[in-house]
Structures are given as structure tokens and as C-alpha cells.
Coordinates of C-alpha atoms and ligand atoms in Angstrom, one line a residue:
M1 CA 22.4 -10.6 18.1
A2 CA 20.2 -12.3 15.3
E3 CA 21.8 -13.3 12.3
Q4 CA 20.6 -11.5 9.1
S5 CA 18.1 -13.6 7.5
V6 CA 18.7 -15.7 4.3
G7 CA 16.7 -18.0 2.1
L8 CA 13.9 -15.6 0.8
R9 CA 13.3 -15.7 -2.7
S10 CA 15.2 -12.9 -4.5
F11 CA 13.8 -10.7 -7.3
S12 CA 15.5 -9.7 -10.4
S13 CA 15.6 -6.0 -11.2
R14 CA 16.4 -6.5 -14.7
A15 CA 14.7 -4.0 -16.9
E16 CA 11.6 -5.6 -18.4
T17 CA 9.4 -4.1 -21.2
R18 CA 5.5 -5.1 -21.5
T19 CA 3.5 -4.5 -24.6
I20 CA -0.2 -4.1 -24.3
K21 CA -2.8 -4.3 -27.1
P22 CA -6.4 -3.5 -26.9
C23 CA -8.5 -6.7 -26.8
P24 CA -12.0 -7.0 -28.0
R25 CA -13.5 -8.5 -24.7
L26 CA -12.2 -8.2 -20.9
E27 CA -14.1 -10.9 -19.0
G28 CA -13.3 -13.3 -16.2
K29 CA -12.8 -13.7 -12.4
V30 CA -9.8 -11.9 -10.6
V31 CA -8.3 -13.5 -7.3
L32 CA -6.5 -10.8 -5.9
P33 CA -3.1 -10.7 -3.9
G34 CA -3.5 -10.3 -0.1
D35 CA -3.6 -6.7 1.1
K36 CA -0.5 -4.9 1.4
S37 CA -1.0 -2.7 4.4
I38 CA -2.8 -5.5 6.4
S39 CA -0.2 -7.9 5.5
H40 CA 2.5 -5.6 6.8
R41 CA 0.7 -5.2 10.1
A42 CA 0.0 -8.7 10.4
A43 CA 3.5 -9.8 10.2
I44 CA 4.7 -7.0 12.7
L45 CA 2.0 -7.3 15.4
N46 CA 2.2 -11.0 15.4
S47 CA 6.0 -10.9 15.7
L48 CA 5.5 -8.9 19.0
A49 CA 2.7 -11.2 20.4
K50 CA 3.0 -14.2 22.5
G51 CA 2.6 -17.6 20.4
K52 CA 2.1 -18.8 16.9
A53 CA 0.3 -17.2 14.0
R54 CA -0.7 -18.5 10.8
I55 CA -1.5 -15.7 8.0
D56 CA -2.9 -16.9 4.9
N57 CA -3.1 -15.0 1.5
F58 CA 0.0 -12.8 2.8
A59 CA 0.7 -10.1 0.1
P60 CA 3.3 -11.6 -2.1
G61 CA 4.9 -8.5 -3.3
R62 CA 8.5 -7.2 -2.5
D63 CA 7.2 -4.6 0.0
C64 CA 5.9 -7.2 2.4
L65 CA 8.8 -9.5 1.9
A66 CA 11.0 -6.6 3.0
T67 CA 9.1 -6.5 6.2
I68 CA 9.6 -10.3 6.8
R69 CA 13.4 -10.0 5.9
C70 CA 13.5 -7.0 8.6
L71 CA 11.7 -8.9 11.3
K72 CA 13.8 -12.0 10.7
A73 CA 16.8 -9.8 10.8
L74 CA 15.5 -8.7 14.3
G75 CA 15.3 -12.3 15.4
V76 CA 11.6 -13.5 14.8
K77 CA 11.1 -16.9 13.5
I78 CA 9.1 -16.6 10.2
V79 CA 8.8 -19.5 8.2
R80 CA 6.5 -20.4 4.9
E81 CA 4.2 -23.2 4.9
G82 CA 4.5 -25.3 1.8
S83 CA 6.5 -24.5 -1.2
R84 CA 4.1 -21.7 -2.7
D85 CA 6.5 -18.7 -2.2
W86 CA 5.3 -16.7 1.0
H87 CA 1.6 -17.1 0.5
T88 CA 1.1 -18.8 4.1
L89 CA 3.4 -17.7 6.8
L90 CA 3.7 -19.0 10.4
V91 CA 5.0 -16.4 12.6
S92 CA 6.4 -17.3 16.2
G93 CA 6.1 -14.2 18.2
T94 CA 8.9 -13.4 20.5
G95 CA 6.6 -11.7 22.8
E96 CA 6.9 -7.9 23.5
D97 CA 10.7 -8.0 24.9
G98 CA 12.0 -10.8 22.6
L99 CA 13.3 -8.5 19.6
Q100 CA 17.1 -8.8 19.0
E101 CA 19.7 -6.3 17.7
A102 CA 20.1 -6.9 13.9
V103 CA 23.7 -7.6 12.8
N104 CA 23.4 -5.4 9.7
V105 CA 21.6 -2.4 8.3
L106 CA 17.9 -3.2 7.7
D107 CA 16.7 -2.8 4.1
A108 CA 13.0 -1.7 3.6
E109 CA 13.7 -1.6 0.0
N110 CA 10.8 0.3 -1.8
S111 CA 8.4 0.2 1.2
A112 CA 7.7 3.2 3.1
T113 CA 5.4 1.3 5.4
T114 CA 8.1 -1.2 6.4
M115 CA 10.4 1.9 7.2
R116 CA 7.8 4.1 9.0
L117 CA 6.2 1.3 11.2
L118 CA 9.4 -0.6 11.7
G119 CA 10.9 3.1 12.7
G120 CA 8.1 3.4 15.5
L121 CA 8.6 0.0 16.6
L122 CA 12.4 0.2 17.0
V123 CA 12.7 3.4 18.8
G124 CA 11.2 1.3 21.8
Q125 CA 13.6 -1.5 21.9
P126 CA 16.8 -1.3 23.8
F127 CA 19.3 -1.6 21.1
L128 CA 20.6 0.2 18.0
S129 CA 19.1 0.0 14.6
V130 CA 19.8 1.4 11.1
I131 CA 17.3 1.1 8.5
T132 CA 17.7 2.2 4.8
G133 CA 15.8 1.7 1.3
D134 CA 16.2 2.1 -2.3
T135 CA 16.7 5.4 -4.1
S136 CA 13.2 6.1 -4.1
L137 CA 12.6 5.3 -0.5
R138 CA 15.8 7.5 0.5
N139 CA 14.3 10.5 -1.1
R140 CA 10.9 10.2 0.7
P141 CA 10.0 12.5 3.7
M142 CA 11.1 11.0 7.1
G143 CA 10.8 14.3 9.1
R144 CA 7.0 13.6 9.7
L145 CA 8.2 10.4 11.5
I146 CA 11.1 11.7 13.2
E147 CA 9.4 14.6 14.8
P148 CA 6.4 13.0 16.7
L149 CA 8.9 10.2 17.7
R150 CA 11.1 12.6 19.1
L151 CA 8.4 14.1 21.2
M152 CA 8.1 10.8 22.8
G153 CA 11.6 10.8 23.8
A154 CA 12.9 8.9 20.9
D155 CA 16.7 9.0 19.8
I156 CA 16.4 8.9 16.1
W157 CA 18.2 10.7 13.4
G158 CA 18.2 10.7 9.3
R159 CA 20.1 12.0 6.4
G160 CA 19.6 15.6 5.4
Q161 CA 19.2 17.0 8.8
D162 CA 16.9 14.4 9.7
S163 CA 14.6 14.6 6.6
F164 CA 15.6 11.4 4.9
A165 CA 16.5 7.7 5.3
P166 CA 18.9 6.0 6.2
L167 CA 17.4 6.3 9.7
I168 CA 19.5 5.8 12.9
I169 CA 17.7 4.6 16.1
K170 CA 19.1 4.2 19.4
G171 CA 16.1 2.5 21.1
G172 CA 15.3 3.4 24.5
K173 CA 12.5 4.6 27.1
L174 CA 9.6 6.6 25.6
R175 CA 6.7 8.6 27.1
G176 CA 3.1 8.6 25.7
I177 CA 2.2 11.9 23.8
D178 CA -1.2 13.6 22.9
F179 CA -0.5 14.5 19.4
T180 CA -2.7 15.9 16.5
L181 CA -1.6 14.1 13.1
P182 CA -0.7 17.2 10.8
I183 CA -1.2 15.0 7.9
P184 CA -3.7 12.0 7.4
S185 CA -0.9 9.4 7.1
A186 CA -1.7 5.9 8.4
Q187 CA 2.0 5.2 8.3
I188 CA 2.8 7.8 10.8
K189 CA -0.2 7.1 12.8
S190 CA 0.7 3.3 13.0
A191 CA 4.6 4.1 13.8
I192 CA 3.2 6.2 16.7
L193 CA 1.1 3.6 17.9
L194 CA 3.8 1.0 17.8
A195 CA 6.0 3.4 19.8
G196 CA 3.1 4.0 22.2
L197 CA 2.8 0.3 23.2
F198 CA 6.4 0.6 24.6
A199 CA 5.8 3.9 26.2
R200 CA 5.1 5.2 30.0
G201 CA 1.8 6.4 29.9
N202 CA -1.0 7.0 27.3
T203 CA -0.8 8.0 23.9
V204 CA -3.5 10.0 22.4
L205 CA -3.8 10.6 18.4
R206 CA -6.0 13.0 16.9
Q207 CA -6.9 12.9 13.3
T208 CA -8.3 16.0 11.4
I209 CA -8.8 13.7 8.5
P210 CA -9.0 9.9 9.1
S211 CA -6.7 7.5 7.3
R212 CA -6.8 3.6 6.9
D213 CA -7.4 1.9 10.4
H214 CA -5.9 -1.5 10.0
T215 CA -3.5 -1.1 12.9
E216 CA -6.2 0.1 15.2
R217 CA -8.4 -2.9 14.2
M218 CA -5.6 -5.6 14.3
L219 CA -4.3 -3.9 17.8
K220 CA -8.1 -4.3 19.3
Q221 CA -8.1 -8.0 18.0
M222 CA -5.1 -8.7 19.7
G223 CA -5.9 -7.6 23.2
A224 CA -4.4 -4.1 23.4
S225 CA -6.0 -1.3 25.4
L226 CA -7.1 0.9 22.5
E227 CA -10.0 3.0 22.2
S228 CA -11.1 4.9 19.0
E229 CA -13.7 7.6 19.4
G230 CA -14.7 9.9 16.4
N231 CA -11.1 10.9 15.1
S232 CA -9.4 10.3 18.4
I233 CA -7.5 7.0 19.3
S234 CA -6.1 6.5 23.1
L235 CA -3.7 3.7 23.5
L236 CA -2.3 2.1 26.8
P237 CA 1.2 0.6 26.7
L238 CA 1.4 -3.1 26.9
S239 CA 0.6 -4.4 30.0
N240 CA 0.0 -8.0 28.8
P241 CA 1.4 -9.6 25.6
L242 CA -0.4 -9.2 22.4
I243 CA -2.4 -12.2 21.6
S244 CA -1.4 -13.5 18.2
V245 CA -4.3 -13.8 15.6
N246 CA -4.6 -16.1 12.6
L247 CA -5.9 -14.7 9.7
H248 CA -6.5 -14.9 6.1
V249 CA -5.7 -11.6 4.6
P250 CA -8.6 -9.9 2.3
G251 CA -7.8 -9.1 -1.2
D252 CA -6.1 -5.8 -1.9
I253 CA -8.7 -3.2 -3.0
S254 CA -5.7 -1.0 -4.2
S255 CA -4.7 -3.9 -6.8
A256 CA -8.3 -4.6 -7.5
A257 CA -8.7 -1.1 -8.7
Y258 CA -6.8 -1.8 -12.0
F259 CA -9.3 -4.6 -12.8
L260 CA -12.4 -2.3 -11.9
I261 CA -11.5 0.4 -13.9
A262 CA -10.3 -1.8 -16.7
G263 CA -13.7 -3.5 -16.6
I264 CA -15.5 -0.3 -16.4
I265 CA -13.8 1.8 -19.3
H266 CA -13.5 -1.1 -21.7
P267 CA -16.4 -1.2 -24.1
S268 CA -17.0 -4.8 -23.6
A269 CA -16.4 -6.1 -20.3
R270 CA -17.5 -8.0 -17.4
I271 CA -15.3 -8.8 -14.4
V272 CA -15.9 -10.5 -11.0
I273 CA -13.5 -9.6 -8.3
R274 CA -13.4 -12.2 -5.5
D275 CA -12.7 -11.6 -1.8
C276 CA -11.9 -8.0 -1.8
G277 CA -11.2 -5.8 1.1
I278 CA -13.8 -3.2 1.6
N279 CA -12.6 -1.4 4.8
P280 CA -14.4 1.8 4.8
T281 CA -11.2 3.8 5.1
R282 CA -10.0 2.3 1.7
T283 CA -13.4 2.4 -0.3
G284 CA -13.1 6.0 -1.7
I285 CA -12.5 4.5 -5.0
I286 CA -15.7 2.8 -5.1
D287 CA -17.5 5.6 -3.9
I288 CA -16.0 8.0 -6.8
L289 CA -16.6 5.2 -9.6
L290 CA -20.2 5.1 -8.6
A291 CA -20.7 8.7 -8.6
M292 CA -19.1 8.8 -12.1
G293 CA -21.8 6.4 -13.4
A294 CA -19.9 2.9 -13.1
K295 CA -22.0 -0.2 -13.0
L296 CA -20.6 -1.7 -9.9
K297 CA -22.1 -4.2 -7.6
I298 CA -20.9 -5.2 -4.1
N299 CA -22.0 -8.8 -3.0
N300 CA -21.5 -11.1 -0.3
E301 CA -20.2 -8.8 2.2
R302 CA -18.7 -10.5 5.2
L303 CA -16.0 -10.2 8.1
E304 CA -12.5 -11.6 8.5
A305 CA -10.4 -10.9 11.4
G306 CA -12.2 -7.6 12.2
E307 CA -11.8 -6.5 8.5
P308 CA -14.8 -6.3 5.8
L309 CA -14.6 -8.0 2.7
A310 CA -16.8 -8.7 -0.4
D311 CA -17.1 -9.7 -4.0
I312 CA -17.3 -7.0 -6.7
V313 CA -18.9 -7.0 -10.2
V314 CA -18.1 -4.4 -12.8
E315 CA -19.3 -4.1 -16.6
S316 CA -18.6 -1.4 -19.2
S317 CA -20.0 1.8 -18.3
E318 CA -20.4 5.3 -19.7
L319 CA -18.4 7.5 -16.9
T320 CA -19.0 11.2 -16.7
G321 CA -16.1 13.3 -15.0
I322 CA -16.3 14.8 -11.5
E323 CA -14.5 16.8 -8.7
V324 CA -12.7 14.6 -6.4
G325 CA -10.9 16.4 -3.1
G326 CA -11.3 16.9 0.6
D327 CA -11.6 14.3 3.1
I328 CA -12.2 11.3 0.6
I329 CA -8.6 11.7 -0.7
P330 CA -6.7 9.3 2.1
R331 CA -9.2 6.7 1.2
L332 CA -8.3 6.6 -2.4
I333 CA -4.8 8.1 -2.6
D334 CA -3.2 5.0 -3.9
E335 CA -5.8 4.6 -6.6
I336 CA -5.5 8.2 -8.2
P337 CA -3.1 7.2 -11.0
V338 CA -5.6 4.6 -12.4
L339 CA -8.4 6.8 -11.4
A340 CA -6.6 9.2 -13.9
V341 CA -6.9 6.7 -16.5
A342 CA -10.8 6.5 -15.9
G343 CA -10.8 10.3 -16.0
C344 CA -9.4 10.1 -19.5
V345 CA -12.3 8.5 -21.0
A346 CA -15.1 10.1 -18.9
K347 CA -17.2 12.6 -20.4
G348 CA -16.1 16.2 -19.3
K349 CA -13.5 17.2 -16.8
T350 CA -12.2 15.2 -13.7
I351 CA -10.5 17.5 -11.2
I352 CA -8.3 16.0 -8.3
R353 CA -7.3 18.3 -5.6
D354 CA -6.2 18.2 -2.1
A355 CA -3.8 15.3 -3.1
G356 CA -0.2 17.1 -2.7
E357 CA 0.8 13.7 -1.0
L358 CA 1.0 12.2 -4.4
R359 CA 4.2 14.1 -5.1
V360 CA 6.0 12.3 -2.4
K361 CA 5.0 8.6 -3.2
E362 CA 7.0 5.9 -5.1
S363 CA 7.4 8.7 -7.7
D364 CA 6.1 12.4 -8.0
R365 CA 2.6 10.7 -9.2
I366 CA 1.2 14.1 -10.2
A367 CA 4.2 14.7 -12.6
T368 CA 4.5 11.2 -13.7
V369 CA 0.6 10.5 -14.3
A370 CA 0.3 13.7 -16.2
S371 CA 3.6 12.9 -18.3
E372 CA 2.8 9.4 -19.2
L373 CA -0.8 9.6 -19.7
S374 CA -0.1 12.6 -22.0
R375 CA 2.2 10.6 -24.4
L376 CA -0.7 8.3 -24.9
G377 CA -2.7 11.4 -25.9
A378 CA -4.6 12.5 -22.8
K379 CA -4.8 16.0 -21.8
I380 CA -3.8 16.5 -18.2
E381 CA -3.1 19.7 -16.4
P382 CA -0.8 19.1 -13.5
L383 CA -1.7 21.1 -10.2
P384 CA 0.3 21.8 -7.1
D385 CA -2.1 19.4 -5.2
G386 CA -3.7 17.4 -8.2
M387 CA -4.6 17.5 -11.8
V388 CA -7.4 18.3 -14.2
I389 CA -8.0 15.7 -16.6
Y390 CA -10.2 16.5 -19.9
G391 CA -11.8 13.3 -20.8
G392 CA -13.1 12.2 -23.7
R393 CA -9.9 12.3 -26.1
P394 CA -8.9 9.0 -27.9
L395 CA -5.5 7.3 -26.3
S396 CA -3.1 6.1 -28.8
G397 CA -0.5 3.6 -28.0
T398 CA 3.1 4.4 -27.8
E399 CA 6.3 4.0 -25.5
V400 CA 5.9 4.8 -21.8
D401 CA 7.8 4.5 -18.6
S402 CA 6.8 3.3 -15.2
H403 CA 9.5 5.6 -13.5
F404 CA 10.0 2.3 -11.3
D405 CA 6.5 3.2 -9.5
H406 CA 4.3 -0.1 -9.5
R407 CA 1.0 1.8 -9.5
L408 CA 2.0 3.7 -12.5
A409 CA 3.0 0.5 -14.5
M410 CA -0.4 -1.0 -13.8
S411 CA -2.1 2.1 -14.6
L412 CA -0.4 2.3 -17.9
A413 CA -1.3 -1.0 -18.7
V414 CA -5.1 -0.3 -18.1
A415 CA -4.9 2.8 -20.3
G416 CA -3.0 0.6 -23.0
L417 CA -6.0 -2.0 -23.1
I418 CA -8.2 1.1 -24.5
A419 CA -5.6 2.8 -26.7
K420 CA -5.4 2.4 -30.2
G421 CA -2.3 0.3 -31.2
E422 CA 0.4 -1.1 -29.1
T423 CA 1.3 0.5 -25.7
T424 CA 5.1 -0.5 -24.5
I425 CA 5.6 0.1 -21.0
K426 CA 9.3 0.3 -19.8
H427 CA 10.4 -0.7 -16.3
A428 CA 7.3 -2.7 -16.0
Q429 CA 9.1 -4.9 -13.4
A430 CA 8.0 -2.2 -10.8
T431 CA 4.8 -4.4 -10.3
Q432 CA 6.8 -6.7 -8.3
V433 CA 6.5 -4.3 -5.4
S434 CA 2.8 -5.1 -4.9
Y435 CA 1.6 -7.5 -7.5
P436 CA 3.9 -10.0 -9.0
D437 CA 1.0 -11.9 -10.7
F438 CA -0.5 -8.8 -12.3
W439 CA 0.7 -9.4 -16.0
Q440 CA -0.7 -12.9 -15.6
T441 CA -4.1 -11.9 -14.3
L442 CA -4.3 -9.3 -16.9
L443 CA -3.7 -11.9 -19.5
S444 CA -6.3 -14.2 -18.0
V445 CA -9.0 -11.6 -18.5
T446 CA -8.3 -10.5 -21.8
S447 CA -9.1 -12.4 -24.9
K448 CA -6.2 -11.1 -26.8
E449 CA -2.6 -11.7 -25.2
P450 CA -0.5 -8.8 -24.0
T451 CA 2.9 -9.9 -24.7
Ligands
S3P501 C1 -0.2 3.0 3.8 C2 -0.7 4.3 3.9 C3 -0.5 5.4 2.9 C4 -0.5 4.6 1.6 C5 0.5 3.4 1.6 C6 0.3 2.3 2.5 C7 -0.1 1.9 4.9 O1 0.6 6.1 2.9 O2 -0.3 5.6 0.5 O3 0.5 3.0 0.1 O4 -0.2 0.9 4.9 O5 -0.2 2.6 6.0 P1 0.8 7.4 3.9 O6 0.7 6.9 5.4 O7 1.8 8.2 3.6 O8 -0.5 8.2 3.5

């Protein structure tokens, strides 16, 4: 059995408060953290490959470090290059049958991507695994993972009649399935594909609405027999080991969104965002901001390990409210909290629908976005599957709370930049989950210091 890993940087969960003051000008260049979704997949898939991979610009937040800890606990050798945190990883793949039983419970912390992707991987391994997470993750739905994996023959159970983590997995033999995803979830799709690599027979997945496709792109790059046609994916089990891929992870468009929107809604701003991932399954936020009237330019488009990236320039703009719903929702689901801030300053109403998934994220983001932005003076009417934001009302700084949700903490910081007076954000340490350098980067583009 592999020894539980030690030696990764540990984070303080001490309550942290940040105060944001409006600043006269926003200007500068933003270098983003690596994309979180791509980083999880690069670590997991290279762990299964034969050979060594070097991953540069690996996402530095707690979520991806939780994935590394779990993989190390499963016997994968992962080391960092140099002393700069986990910016560059060297992963020595174990090959497709090299994972080992962990000696302890695996901890996904706050990361549903870690839990769901590893859930899919571990049902096909010949050993027992138990995987848990923090309070928020233990309250997020896992039935959506357990049900399709059981159709593949998996022995997987969860708390609350198979609804929640901790999950118990007795890995074993699996069979491929032909399955229509009932919700557009890339985590569930990826979990089934990971299980499918170890199943007997073909796995076919049909999506009614497509979700982010990083797993499909990376599996193809690594030599898996995967074909995508329209909204269907067909995967054959591994007959040859995956080939490791070196990559420089593109910047995370979900992290870019805070600076895009800050630059667009601030009355005096110009921000350049470098090397940002622009995979079309992720760029819903760009399409919506352009449709709202944003001055936003995409320059220098290129490809890196099968993923498109570019530089993005934004300037102060006059926005008009818009209706957002339907197929675009999975392409911007994580950006909706900060899009709501843009809606607060836009002319007219912004209506968000078909986004009921927001209720089962790190917090109930319909409730928390509406309540915290309302404290700042916004008028937001929550809907069962979205919200109506009445734009054009001035915001005034006051005390708000992140609800331990990283995306809410950063969205409130953007709101604080245009609110009158001081905005104090409680539990601001939540940003550690995806963007540990967020406050520093924000400081670098403001001419007056947030404290
Ligand atoms: C992710 C998929 C999305 C997204 C999450 C990351 C991924 O979740 O909200 O932040 O990396 O696969 P769902 O699969 O639940 O839609």
C-alpha cells in the first residue's frame, strides 16, 4: 500500500477579512493562474500514462493540490520542480495498472472535480477507496455520479442513501455503457470516461447540451481511442498505455473573468490579460459581455497541447442588460457570480435562467449572490433557476461575506471596486481554492491599494 503523502504546502484556514476601496484607475497586465479544470486532468491522466510528464503553470489553488495529494496517496510519484510552490510538476505515470490502495481516506477538500473524477477512476481499480471532502463538498450531490457508475457495474456507495460523500468504492470489473447525460456536467462526463478506460467494451456518452471538453481533448492527445461527433463521445477501453504529455497549462478564463469585468465596469480602465484559455466550451462569458456592449478584444490566438489560448484586452464600457439562458449556461456557469456584478451596473435588466446548477456549487450561488450583492445596494430577485438583476443602481460599500465560496469572494471584490466607500469581505481566504494570488494581482492593477 502506498504511504499517505506528506510535504505539500499546507494552507491556513484562519478567517481573513479584506477591505476594498474604489480606485480612480484600473490599469495593468494580468498573468493568470493555470486553468483549474485542465490542471486536474493533466495530473490525473498523466498519472495513468507510461512515462514522465512536465506540467508548467499548474493551477496553484487548493483544489488542484487536493488532487495531487490524492494521487500521491494512490502511489503516484509527483514532485515539484524548483522551489516556487507547485507551479511546475513532474509526474511519473504509473501506467494503467500501477495505482495502489491508499492507506487512509482520500480528502478532496472543497473540490468536486477531484472527488468526481477520482470517483470515476477508482471504480475501475482493484482495491478499496474512501473519499471525503469538507463540509461544503459533503453536501453536494453525488447521486449523479453514483448512478451511471453503477450502470457500469461499479460498487460505489455514499452517505444519505447514496446521495452524498464520503464515498466508498470497492473497485472491480466494469462494462462500457451507452448513456445520455441528464445534466450537462463535465465532471460526470469525465468520471464516466475515466471509468470507461478500464471497462470491457465501448462507452458511448450522449450530451443534450455540451459541457467543457478538456478530458476529451487530453485523452485524444494521449493516444486514447476516443471519437467525438456532434454531442456524442465514443471511447474504447485502454489497449495500450496512455502516452504522457508535457504541457504549459493555459490561463484560467474563470479567473480572468474577475479582471475582464472589473476593467469593463470601472469608469477608467484598461486591462490586458495574457495567455488566457479560450476553449469554446468555456467562452460563454466573452460572448455575453460582447453582447452587452463590452469593449473587449481577443489578440494573438494560438494552440497549446490541443487547447486554444489568446491575450484579451478590455476597456471601460457602457453595458446594457441581457437575457442569459439555454445552451450557453454550461459555457459560463462558474462566471455567473461576477456576471451578476456586471448586471448591477448595466442599463436595464439582466435575466439569468436555466442555471439551477448554481444552487449546488460551493455555496447556493443564487441565494448567496443575491443576498450579498443586495447588501451593497443591488436589486436582485432570485429565481428557482437564476435571477433577475435590476441594473443601474449605485452600490455602497458595507460588510459582506464570501460564504466560504471562492467565486463569491472575488465577485464581491470586483463589486467593491465600483461601490462608494469601503467594502469589507469576510472569509476572504476562500480565494485560496482557485486563485491564491488574487488579492496581489488586484492590488497590482489598482492605483489605490485594497488593504
Ligand atoms: C468542472 C465542471 C463544472 C464547473 C466546475 C469545474 C470541471 O462543474 O462548474 O467548476 O472541471 O469539470 P459540473 O461538472 O458540476 O457542471
